[in-house]
Amino acid sequence: MQSNGNVVYGITQNTETNQYIIVIPDEFSSRRNDSNGKCIYCEHYNTSPAWCQSCDPWKATQEWTSGNDEVDNFIKEFQFKTTEYEKVIEWIPFNKLIDLQEINEESDLVFTATWVKGVRIIKGDSGKYMQSRSISSVDLMKLNCSQTDTLELFENVS
């Protein structure tokens, strides 16, 4: 029996909801490796250091909004395609940027700032990698377009 190119191992039923569920192979099993550490959500080996392709893209899309559905959907599209923790693109609330200092107005770079939450980094040794953050100095680049043109500009930047 096959479904969407995957082998189907069988069928089960959730005893709490009575919903039937198809059991298929883990689509990321060939990329899982003990040297990448274990996922804190599903406890399988990660698919890259400190990153579980089954759990982390979904987790990255939760609990935030830019206030603009188009911008949210654009960022979430990239988050679902991300395969490494350090490469996740995210919404950064402006109030998480401190110590703003204006740069030359003639440039597209308009401010330097400190990002309180900080960039994503991976800590630890092989097999014990952990997701972490580090407070970071960042530059803020002005987008010279209307809100309707913003998504088109994002596509050119990414």
XYZ file of C-alpha atoms in Angstrom:
158
model
C 0.000 0.000 0.000
C 1.395 3.434 -0.929
C 0.267 7.007 -0.254
C 1.895 10.099 -1.806
C 4.979 8.055 -2.712
C 5.372 6.782 0.864
C 5.040 3.209 2.011
C 2.167 2.737 4.421
C 2.973 0.461 7.362
C -0.568 0.200 8.625
C -3.515 1.910 10.256
C -4.178 2.662 13.923
C -6.874 4.402 15.932
C -6.420 7.091 18.575
C -8.169 5.612 21.617
C -9.016 9.052 23.013
C -10.575 10.577 19.883
C -11.432 7.403 17.907
C -9.768 9.021 14.866
C -8.119 6.586 12.420
C -4.488 7.325 11.556
C -2.242 5.969 8.772
C 1.246 4.882 9.928
C 3.973 5.845 7.415
C 7.791 6.053 7.581
C 9.406 9.189 9.027
C 10.161 11.228 5.887
C 13.266 12.708 7.535
C 14.728 9.444 8.902
C 17.580 9.382 6.365
C 18.753 12.798 7.634
C 18.513 12.012 11.359
C 21.828 11.467 13.098
C 22.804 11.001 16.742
C 25.642 13.529 16.325
C 23.000 16.263 15.729
C 21.481 15.753 19.186
C 17.882 14.890 20.075
C 14.766 16.947 19.429
C 13.290 18.330 22.650
C 9.753 17.883 21.244
C 9.627 14.419 19.611
C 12.862 12.987 21.094
C 14.055 11.668 17.701
C 17.576 12.464 16.539
C 17.747 15.888 14.858
C 18.121 16.293 11.084
C 20.908 18.903 11.479
C 22.668 20.232 14.608
C 19.971 21.340 17.116
C 17.264 21.211 14.401
C 14.431 18.715 13.904
C 12.846 19.124 10.484
C 9.631 17.511 11.759
C 9.117 19.861 14.736
C 11.188 23.060 14.549
C 9.770 24.692 11.378
C 6.256 24.402 12.846
C 7.460 25.754 16.225
C 9.106 28.747 14.476
C 5.773 29.768 12.917
C 3.922 29.970 16.247
C 3.336 32.740 18.793
C 4.163 35.820 16.734
C 2.611 38.192 14.204
C 3.796 41.252 12.322
C 0.217 42.528 12.203
C 0.215 42.065 8.417
C -1.093 38.722 7.093
C 0.905 38.955 3.858
C 4.174 39.586 5.724
C 3.339 36.800 8.215
C 2.642 34.307 5.417
C 5.819 35.283 3.582
C 7.985 34.777 6.692
C 6.212 31.504 7.572
C 6.829 30.187 4.049
C 10.572 30.650 4.611
C 10.361 29.162 8.100
C 8.769 25.965 6.770
C 11.545 25.648 4.151
C 14.359 26.193 6.655
C 16.566 23.169 7.313
C 18.974 24.650 9.882
C 18.400 26.460 13.187
C 20.794 29.325 12.444
C 19.141 30.102 9.089
C 15.585 30.791 10.317
C 14.159 34.126 9.144
C 11.858 35.594 11.779
C 9.699 38.577 12.675
C 11.621 40.877 15.025
C 9.389 43.226 17.033
C 10.793 46.757 16.905
C 10.693 47.007 20.715
C 13.273 44.189 20.863
C 15.802 46.533 19.234
C 17.518 48.869 21.698
C 20.302 51.461 21.640
C 19.292 52.666 18.180
C 21.854 54.995 16.655
C 21.170 56.822 13.430
C 23.584 56.379 10.542
C 24.104 58.671 7.545
C 20.673 59.466 6.048
C 22.055 59.175 2.499
C 22.479 55.418 2.945
C 19.856 52.668 2.934
C 21.305 51.693 6.320
C 19.560 54.035 8.723
C 20.311 52.670 12.208
C 22.550 50.391 14.158
C 20.913 48.701 17.118
C 21.212 45.942 19.661
C 18.832 43.023 19.193
C 17.870 41.910 22.702
C 16.716 38.398 21.789
C 19.692 38.079 19.474
C 20.838 35.858 16.657
C 20.372 32.123 16.732
C 23.483 30.148 17.638
C 24.151 26.489 18.305
C 25.961 25.588 21.512
C 27.453 22.293 22.597
C 29.455 19.438 21.187
C 28.571 16.678 18.753
C 25.525 14.802 19.988
C 24.696 17.464 22.585
C 23.877 20.484 20.436
C 21.426 23.031 21.864
C 19.543 25.965 20.375
C 20.602 29.254 21.934
C 20.531 33.008 21.368
C 23.144 35.717 21.695
C 22.409 39.441 22.117
C 23.666 41.029 18.894
C 24.576 44.269 17.191
C 22.565 44.660 13.990
C 22.069 47.184 11.203
C 18.605 48.321 10.105
C 18.107 48.870 6.384
C 15.369 51.171 5.087
C 12.872 49.696 2.628
C 12.142 52.324 -0.009
C 8.729 51.102 -1.102
C 5.063 51.160 -0.233
C 3.567 48.415 1.938
C 2.072 46.782 -1.148
C 5.534 46.518 -2.720
C 7.152 45.174 0.469
C 6.631 41.478 -0.316
C 8.078 41.883 -3.797
C 11.131 43.546 -2.264
C 11.473 40.727 0.311
C 11.548 38.184 -2.503
C 14.432 40.065 -4.136
C 16.379 40.313 -0.848
C 16.025 36.652 0.142
